[in-house]
């Protein structure tokens, strides 16, 4: 009985831990990320691509497969620049505040699928946009402007005008809050070319049309690309691995637990076969006999739940604390796992309980 309780406590703890790990991953995956990663391709730029970007962009758009093309100082899943030289009216001169900086140009909002809260994107209609800036919501909170559109701030000695405010974009760690950031107009700082495929375009045909265009303008390097949604999902690799390993160990623990439970139920039923025969002769029903043999195992599983639940809660609570953006521990996870184990236990024990209850008492009492 001690062995069964120990095995079930371990399996319950592992099952609960596995569920919480996957809840945490889903929690981060389902958060609003401020842009649309689907059908978005990122290509690391080169000198040839930089010099030939204008005809490259024109040919891509003319192919009919692509909705928008733009350059950026980083892909959508990374930030390469964090600057501390920004200043604005009302800023504490002693405060050390750094803002993430993304440099880009026309059509970036179409490529990324930005979600504007206030203002507008960069527009070729406005020559002054060469000194424009777009804030994310976190940056607006730090700067503190009540009505930011049209107000100015500085990047070093460069005076820039706020033209828009967007939702926070999750470009770095999906398990952390988004840092204050800005988007600056700068077509010279190019590390990535971002391309959005039309929703109704065939993916294989679009890639086939893209490759010769890039090979034409960048013959010295092979055509390589990545999908932004795949790059974003790679940020969950460690947590997914932890979840899979926890799941494997949980399945092994459950298998061992129920093999032990099956053997123990068989042993106890064999030990009590004469008792069951006597009770049956004296009028006990099959339901009574089933309950007689099952109740001990129900108690064992309940003891396992009471042991495993606080231990699992303690360790998973501590594990979640390392994530700033995290899910909450829900009581129903422990309840569902406990009820599931209880139901499976009853199903396992019922085989031997019903077998013993249905046996002819003459056979078990013949020796007496």
CSV table of C-alpha atoms in Angstrom, one decimal:
chain,number,residue,atom,x,y,z
A,1,UNK,CA,0.0,0.0,0.0
A,2,UNK,CA,2.9,2.4,0.8
A,3,UNK,CA,4.4,1.6,-2.6
A,4,UNK,CA,1.0,2.2,-4.4
A,5,UNK,CA,0.6,5.6,-2.6
A,6,UNK,CA,4.2,6.6,-3.5
A,7,UNK,CA,3.8,5.7,-7.1
A,8,UNK,CA,0.4,7.5,-7.5
A,9,UNK,CA,1.7,10.6,-5.7
A,10,UNK,CA,4.6,10.8,-8.1
A,11,UNK,CA,2.4,10.2,-11.2
A,12,UNK,CA,-0.1,12.8,-10.0
A,13,UNK,CA,2.6,15.3,-9.4
A,14,UNK,CA,4.1,14.7,-12.9
A,15,UNK,CA,0.7,15.0,-14.6
A,16,UNK,CA,-0.1,18.2,-12.9
A,17,UNK,CA,3.4,19.6,-13.7
A,18,UNK,CA,3.0,18.6,-17.4
A,19,UNK,CA,-0.4,20.3,-17.7
A,20,UNK,CA,0.9,23.5,-16.0
A,21,UNK,CA,4.0,23.6,-18.3
A,22,UNK,CA,1.8,23.4,-21.4
A,23,UNK,CA,-0.6,26.0,-19.9
A,24,UNK,CA,2.3,28.4,-19.5
A,25,UNK,CA,3.4,27.9,-23.1
A,26,UNK,CA,-0.1,28.3,-24.4
A,27,UNK,CA,-0.5,31.4,-22.2
A,28,UNK,CA,2.5,33.0,-23.9
A,29,UNK,CA,1.6,31.8,-27.4
A,30,UNK,CA,-1.9,33.2,-27.2
A,31,UNK,CA,-1.0,36.7,-25.9
A,32,UNK,CA,-1.5,39.6,-28.3
A,33,UNK,CA,1.9,40.2,-30.0
A,34,UNK,CA,1.0,43.5,-31.8
A,35,UNK,CA,1.7,42.3,-35.3
A,36,UNK,CA,0.8,39.5,-37.7
A,37,UNK,CA,3.5,36.8,-38.0
A,38,UNK,CA,1.6,34.7,-40.5
A,39,UNK,CA,2.7,34.7,-44.2
A,40,UNK,CA,5.6,36.9,-43.2
A,41,UNK,CA,9.1,36.1,-44.6
A,42,UNK,CA,12.4,37.5,-43.2
A,43,UNK,CA,15.6,37.5,-45.2
A,44,UNK,CA,18.9,38.6,-43.9
A,45,UNK,CA,20.2,41.4,-46.1
A,46,UNK,CA,23.6,41.7,-47.8
A,47,UNK,CA,25.4,44.6,-49.6
A,48,UNK,CA,23.9,43.6,-53.0
A,49,UNK,CA,20.4,43.4,-51.6
A,50,UNK,CA,20.8,46.7,-49.9
A,51,UNK,CA,22.0,48.4,-53.1
A,52,UNK,CA,19.4,46.8,-55.3
A,53,UNK,CA,16.5,47.0,-52.9
A,54,UNK,CA,14.4,49.4,-55.0
A,55,UNK,CA,14.3,47.2,-58.1
A,56,UNK,CA,14.0,44.1,-55.9
A,57,UNK,CA,10.9,45.5,-54.2
A,58,UNK,CA,9.3,46.5,-57.5
A,59,UNK,CA,9.8,43.1,-59.0
A,60,UNK,CA,8.4,41.3,-56.0
A,61,UNK,CA,5.3,43.5,-55.9
A,62,UNK,CA,4.8,43.1,-59.7
A,63,UNK,CA,4.9,39.3,-59.4
A,64,UNK,CA,1.4,39.4,-57.9
A,65,UNK,CA,2.2,37.1,-54.9
A,66,UNK,CA,3.3,39.7,-52.4
A,67,UNK,CA,1.3,42.3,-50.5
A,68,UNK,CA,4.2,44.5,-49.1
A,69,UNK,CA,8.0,44.7,-48.8
A,70,UNK,CA,10.1,46.7,-46.4
A,71,UNK,CA,13.5,46.9,-44.8
A,72,UNK,CA,14.1,46.8,-41.1
A,73,UNK,CA,17.1,47.0,-38.7
A,74,UNK,CA,16.1,43.6,-37.3
A,75,UNK,CA,13.7,40.7,-38.0
A,76,UNK,CA,10.4,40.8,-36.2
A,77,UNK,CA,11.6,38.3,-33.5
A,78,UNK,CA,14.6,40.3,-32.3
A,79,UNK,CA,15.7,43.7,-31.3
A,80,UNK,CA,19.3,44.8,-32.2
A,81,UNK,CA,19.3,48.3,-30.8
A,82,UNK,CA,18.6,49.7,-27.3
A,83,UNK,CA,19.5,53.4,-26.9
A,84,UNK,CA,19.7,55.5,-23.8
A,85,UNK,CA,20.1,58.9,-25.5
A,86,UNK,CA,16.4,59.7,-25.9
A,87,UNK,CA,15.0,62.7,-24.2
A,88,UNK,CA,11.6,64.5,-24.0
A,89,UNK,CA,9.9,67.3,-22.2
A,90,UNK,CA,9.4,66.4,-18.5
A,91,UNK,CA,12.0,63.6,-18.5
A,92,UNK,CA,14.0,63.4,-15.2
A,93,UNK,CA,17.6,64.4,-16.2
A,94,UNK,CA,19.0,61.8,-13.7
A,95,UNK,CA,16.8,59.0,-15.0
A,96,UNK,CA,18.6,56.2,-16.9
A,97,UNK,CA,15.9,55.1,-19.4
A,98,UNK,CA,16.7,53.1,-22.5
A,99,UNK,CA,14.3,52.5,-25.4
A,100,UNK,CA,14.4,49.7,-27.9
A,101,UNK,CA,14.8,51.2,-31.4
A,102,UNK,CA,13.7,49.7,-34.6
A,103,UNK,CA,14.6,51.4,-37.9
A,104,UNK,CA,12.5,51.0,-41.0
A,105,UNK,CA,10.9,52.8,-43.9
A,106,UNK,CA,7.7,53.0,-46.0
A,107,UNK,CA,5.2,50.1,-45.9
A,108,UNK,CA,6.5,48.6,-42.7
A,109,UNK,CA,3.1,48.8,-41.2
A,110,UNK,CA,1.7,46.8,-44.1
A,111,UNK,CA,4.4,44.2,-43.9
A,112,UNK,CA,4.2,43.7,-40.1
A,113,UNK,CA,0.5,44.2,-39.8
A,114,UNK,CA,0.9,46.9,-37.0
A,115,UNK,CA,-2.1,47.8,-34.8
A,116,UNK,CA,-2.3,51.5,-34.3
A,117,UNK,CA,-3.8,53.0,-31.2
A,118,UNK,CA,-3.2,56.6,-32.2
A,119,UNK,CA,-1.9,58.5,-35.2
A,120,UNK,CA,-0.7,57.0,-38.5
A,121,UNK,CA,2.2,55.1,-40.0
A,122,UNK,CA,5.1,56.6,-42.0
A,123,UNK,CA,3.8,58.0,-45.3
A,124,UNK,CA,5.6,59.0,-48.4
A,125,UNK,CA,3.2,61.9,-48.6
A,126,UNK,CA,4.9,63.6,-45.7
A,127,UNK,CA,8.5,64.7,-46.3
A,128,UNK,CA,8.8,65.5,-42.6
A,129,UNK,CA,8.5,61.8,-41.8
A,130,UNK,CA,12.2,61.4,-42.3
A,131,UNK,CA,12.3,62.8,-38.7
A,132,UNK,CA,9.2,60.9,-37.5
A,133,UNK,CA,8.9,58.4,-34.7
A,134,UNK,CA,6.2,55.8,-33.7
A,135,UNK,CA,5.9,54.8,-30.1
A,136,UNK,CA,4.7,51.6,-28.6
A,137,UNK,CA,2.3,51.7,-25.7
A,138,UNK,CA,5.0,51.0,-23.1
A,139,UNK,CA,7.1,53.9,-24.4
A,140,UNK,CA,4.1,56.2,-24.2
A,141,UNK,CA,3.6,55.3,-20.6
A,142,UNK,CA,7.3,56.0,-19.8
A,143,UNK,CA,7.2,59.4,-21.7
A,144,UNK,CA,3.9,60.4,-20.1
A,145,UNK,CA,2.4,62.5,-22.9
A,146,UNK,CA,-1.4,62.8,-22.6
A,147,UNK,CA,-1.8,63.8,-26.3
A,148,UNK,CA,1.4,62.5,-28.0
A,149,UNK,CA,0.6,63.0,-31.7
A,150,UNK,CA,2.6,65.9,-33.1
A,151,UNK,CA,4.7,66.4,-30.0
A,152,UNK,CA,8.5,66.1,-30.2
A,153,UNK,CA,11.3,64.3,-28.5
A,154,UNK,CA,15.0,63.9,-29.2
A,155,UNK,CA,17.3,61.0,-30.1
A,156,UNK,CA,20.7,62.5,-29.2
A,157,UNK,CA,20.6,65.9,-30.9
A,158,UNK,CA,18.1,64.8,-33.6
A,159,UNK,CA,14.6,66.2,-33.1
A,160,UNK,CA,11.9,63.8,-34.0
A,161,UNK,CA,8.1,64.1,-34.1
A,162,UNK,CA,5.7,61.5,-32.8
A,163,UNK,CA,3.2,60.5,-35.6
A,164,UNK,CA,1.7,57.3,-34.2
A,165,UNK,CA,1.3,55.0,-31.2
A,166,UNK,CA,1.1,51.2,-31.8
A,167,UNK,CA,0.2,48.2,-29.6
A,168,UNK,CA,3.2,46.6,-27.9
A,169,UNK,CA,5.0,44.2,-30.2
A,170,UNK,CA,6.4,41.0,-28.6
A,171,UNK,CA,9.7,40.8,-30.5
A,172,UNK,CA,12.0,39.4,-27.8
A,173,UNK,CA,11.1,37.1,-24.9
A,174,UNK,CA,7.4,36.1,-25.0
A,175,UNK,CA,7.4,35.4,-21.3
A,176,UNK,CA,8.4,39.0,-20.3
A,177,UNK,CA,6.5,42.3,-20.6
A,178,UNK,CA,7.3,44.3,-23.7
A,179,UNK,CA,10.0,47.0,-23.1
A,180,UNK,CA,9.4,50.6,-24.1
A,181,UNK,CA,10.3,50.9,-27.8
A,182,UNK,CA,10.2,53.3,-30.8
A,183,UNK,CA,10.2,52.9,-34.5
A,184,UNK,CA,12.3,55.4,-36.4
A,185,UNK,CA,12.3,56.2,-40.1
A,186,UNK,CA,15.7,55.2,-41.4
A,187,UNK,CA,16.1,53.4,-44.7
A,188,UNK,CA,19.9,53.2,-44.3
A,189,UNK,CA,19.9,50.9,-41.2
A,190,UNK,CA,19.1,47.6,-43.0
A,191,UNK,CA,19.6,44.1,-41.5
A,192,UNK,CA,16.5,42.4,-42.7
A,193,UNK,CA,14.1,42.5,-45.7
A,194,UNK,CA,10.5,41.7,-44.6
A,195,UNK,CA,8.1,40.3,-47.2
A,196,UNK,CA,4.4,39.7,-46.7
A,197,UNK,CA,2.8,37.0,-48.9
A,198,UNK,CA,-0.8,37.7,-49.9
A,199,UNK,CA,-3.4,35.6,-48.0
A,200,UNK,CA,-4.8,34.1,-51.2
A,201,UNK,CA,-1.4,33.3,-52.8
A,202,UNK,CA,-0.1,29.8,-53.1
A,203,UNK,CA,2.9,29.5,-50.8
A,204,UNK,CA,5.0,27.2,-53.0
A,205,UNK,CA,4.3,29.4,-56.1
A,206,UNK,CA,5.2,32.5,-54.1
A,207,UNK,CA,8.5,31.1,-53.0
A,208,UNK,CA,9.3,29.8,-56.5
A,209,UNK,CA,8.6,33.4,-57.8
A,210,UNK,CA,10.8,34.9,-55.1
A,211,UNK,CA,13.9,32.9,-55.6
A,212,UNK,CA,15.0,34.0,-59.1
A,213,UNK,CA,14.4,37.6,-58.2
A,214,UNK,CA,16.7,37.4,-55.2
A,215,UNK,CA,19.3,35.3,-57.1
A,216,UNK,CA,19.3,38.0,-59.8
A,217,UNK,CA,20.0,40.9,-57.4
A,218,UNK,CA,22.1,38.9,-54.9
A,219,UNK,CA,24.1,36.3,-57.1
A,220,UNK,CA,27.0,36.0,-54.6
A,221,UNK,CA,24.9,34.3,-51.9
A,222,UNK,CA,22.4,31.5,-51.7
A,223,UNK,CA,18.7,32.2,-51.4
A,224,UNK,CA,17.8,31.7,-47.7
A,225,UNK,CA,14.7,32.8,-45.8
A,226,UNK,CA,12.7,32.1,-42.7
A,227,UNK,CA,9.1,32.4,-41.7
A,228,UNK,CA,8.4,34.8,-38.8
A,229,UNK,CA,5.9,32.5,-37.2
A,230,UNK,CA,8.5,29.7,-37.1
A,231,UNK,CA,11.1,32.0,-35.6
A,232,UNK,CA,8.6,33.1,-33.0
A,233,UNK,CA,7.7,29.5,-32.1
A,234,UNK,CA,11.4,28.7,-31.6
A,235,UNK,CA,11.3,30.9,-28.5
A,236,UNK,CA,9.2,28.2,-26.8
A,237,UNK,CA,11.7,25.4,-27.5
A,238,UNK,CA,12.9,25.0,-23.9
A,239,UNK,CA,9.5,25.0,-22.4
A,240,UNK,CA,8.1,22.6,-25.0
A,241,UNK,CA,11.0,20.2,-24.3
A,242,UNK,CA,10.4,20.4,-20.5
A,243,UNK,CA,6.7,19.7,-21.1
A,244,UNK,CA,7.5,16.7,-23.4
A,245,UNK,CA,9.9,15.2,-20.9
A,246,UNK,CA,7.5,15.7,-18.0
A,247,UNK,CA,4.8,14.0,-20.1
A,248,UNK,CA,7.0,11.0,-20.9
A,249,UNK,CA,8.0,10.6,-17.2
A,250,UNK,CA,4.3,11.0,-16.2
A,251,UNK,CA,3.2,8.3,-18.6
A,252,UNK,CA,5.9,5.9,-17.3
A,253,UNK,CA,5.0,6.7,-13.7
A,254,UNK,CA,1.3,6.0,-14.5
A,255,UNK,CA,2.1,2.8,-16.3
A,256,UNK,CA,4.2,1.5,-13.3
A,257,UNK,CA,1.5,2.7,-10.9
A,258,UNK,CA,-1.3,0.9,-12.5
A,259,UNK,CA,0.7,-2.3,-13.0
A,260,UNK,CA,1.3,-2.2,-9.3
A,261,UNK,CA,-2.3,-1.4,-8.6
A,262,UNK,CA,-3.5,-4.2,-10.9
A,263,UNK,CA,-1.2,-6.7,-9.1
A,264,UNK,CA,-2.2,-5.5,-5.6
A,265,UNK,CA,-5.9,-5.7,-6.5
A,266,UNK,CA,-5.4,-9.3,-7.8
A,267,UNK,CA,-3.5,-10.2,-4.6
A,268,UNK,CA,-6.2,-8.7,-2.2
A,269,UNK,CA,-9.0,-10.3,-4.2
A,270,UNK,CA,-7.3,-13.7,-3.9
A,271,UNK,CA,-6.7,-13.2,-0.2
A,272,UNK,CA,-10.4,-12.4,0.5
A,273,UNK,CA,-11.9,-15.0,-1.9
A,274,UNK,CA,-13.4,-17.0,1.0
A,275,UNK,CA,-14.7,-13.9,2.8
A,276,UNK,CA,-16.4,-12.8,-0.5
A,277,UNK,CA,-17.9,-16.3,-0.8
A,278,UNK,CA,-19.3,-16.2,2.7
A,279,UNK,CA,-20.7,-12.7,2.2
A,280,UNK,CA,-22.3,-13.7,-1.0
A,281,UNK,CA,-23.9,-16.8,0.6
A,282,UNK,CA,-25.3,-14.5,3.3
A,283,UNK,CA,-26.9,-12.3,0.8
A,284,UNK,CA,-24.4,-9.6,-0.2
A,285,UNK,CA,-25.0,-8.1,-3.6
A,286,UNK,CA,-22.5,-7.7,-6.3
A,287,UNK,CA,-22.6,-3.9,-5.7
A,288,UNK,CA,-21.8,-4.4,-2.0
A,289,UNK,CA,-18.9,-6.7,-2.8
A,290,UNK,CA,-17.5,-4.4,-5.5
A,291,UNK,CA,-17.7,-1.5,-3.0
A,292,UNK,CA,-16.0,-3.6,-0.3
A,293,UNK,CA,-13.0,-4.3,-2.5
A,294,UNK,CA,-12.8,-0.9,-4.1
A,295,UNK,CA,-13.0,1.4,-1.1
A,296,UNK,CA,-9.5,0.6,0.1
A,297,UNK,CA,-8.0,1.6,-3.2
A,298,UNK,CA,-10.1,4.8,-3.3
A,299,UNK,CA,-8.6,5.8,0.0
A,300,UNK,CA,-5.1,5.1,-1.3
A,301,UNK,CA,-5.6,7.4,-4.3
A,302,UNK,CA,-7.1,10.1,-2.1
A,303,UNK,CA,-4.1,9.9,0.2
A,304,UNK,CA,-1.8,10.2,-2.9
A,305,UNK,CA,-3.7,13.3,-4.1
A,306,UNK,CA,-3.4,15.0,-0.7
A,307,UNK,CA,0.4,14.2,-0.7
A,308,UNK,CA,1.1,15.2,-4.3
A,309,UNK,CA,-1.1,18.3,-4.7
A,310,UNK,CA,0.8,20.6,-2.2
A,311,UNK,CA,4.1,19.3,-3.3
A,312,UNK,CA,3.3,19.9,-7.0
A,313,UNK,CA,1.8,23.3,-6.2
A,314,UNK,CA,5.0,24.4,-4.4
A,315,UNK,CA,7.3,23.4,-7.1
A,316,UNK,CA,5.2,24.7,-10.0
A,317,UNK,CA,4.5,28.0,-8.2
A,318,UNK,CA,8.3,28.5,-7.8
A,319,UNK,CA,8.9,27.5,-11.5
A,320,UNK,CA,6.4,30.0,-12.7
A,321,UNK,CA,8.0,32.8,-10.7
A,322,UNK,CA,10.9,32.9,-13.1
A,323,UNK,CA,8.5,34.2,-15.8
A,324,UNK,CA,7.3,37.7,-15.6
A,325,UNK,CA,4.4,37.0,-18.0
A,326,UNK,CA,2.9,33.8,-16.6
A,327,UNK,CA,-0.3,31.9,-16.2
A,328,UNK,CA,-2.0,31.3,-12.8
A,329,UNK,CA,-2.2,28.0,-11.0
A,330,UNK,CA,-5.8,26.8,-11.3
A,331,UNK,CA,-7.5,24.5,-8.7
A,332,UNK,CA,-9.3,22.7,-11.4
A,333,UNK,CA,-6.0,21.2,-12.8
A,334,UNK,CA,-5.5,19.4,-9.5
A,335,UNK,CA,-9.2,18.4,-9.3
A,336,UNK,CA,-9.3,17.0,-12.9
A,337,UNK,CA,-6.1,15.0,-12.4
A,338,UNK,CA,-7.3,13.6,-9.1
A,339,UNK,CA,-10.7,12.7,-10.5
A,340,UNK,CA,-9.0,11.1,-13.6
A,341,UNK,CA,-6.7,9.0,-11.4
A,342,UNK,CA,-9.6,8.0,-9.2
A,343,UNK,CA,-11.7,6.9,-12.3
A,344,UNK,CA,-8.8,5.0,-13.8
A,345,UNK,CA,-8.2,3.3,-10.4
A,346,UNK,CA,-11.8,2.2,-10.1
A,347,UNK,CA,-11.7,0.9,-13.7
A,348,UNK,CA,-8.6,-1.1,-12.9
A,349,UNK,CA,-9.8,-2.5,-9.5
A,350,UNK,CA,-13.3,-3.2,-10.8
A,351,UNK,CA,-12.0,-6.0,-13.0
A,352,UNK,CA,-10.8,-8.0,-10.1
A,353,UNK,CA,-13.7,-6.9,-7.8
A,354,UNK,CA,-16.3,-8.0,-10.3
A,355,UNK,CA,-14.5,-11.2,-11.1
A,356,UNK,CA,-14.4,-12.2,-7.4
A,357,UNK,CA,-18.0,-11.1,-6.9
A,358,UNK,CA,-19.4,-13.1,-9.8
A,359,UNK,CA,-17.5,-16.2,-8.9
A,360,UNK,CA,-19.4,-19.2,-7.6
A,361,UNK,CA,-19.0,-19.3,-3.7
A,362,UNK,CA,-19.2,-23.1,-3.8
A,363,UNK,CA,-15.8,-23.2,-5.4
A,364,UNK,CA,-14.2,-20.9,-2.9
A,365,UNK,CA,-15.8,-22.5,0.1
A,366,UNK,CA,-15.4,-26.2,-0.9
A,367,UNK,CA,-12.2,-26.7,1.1
A,368,UNK,CA,-14.0,-25.5,4.3
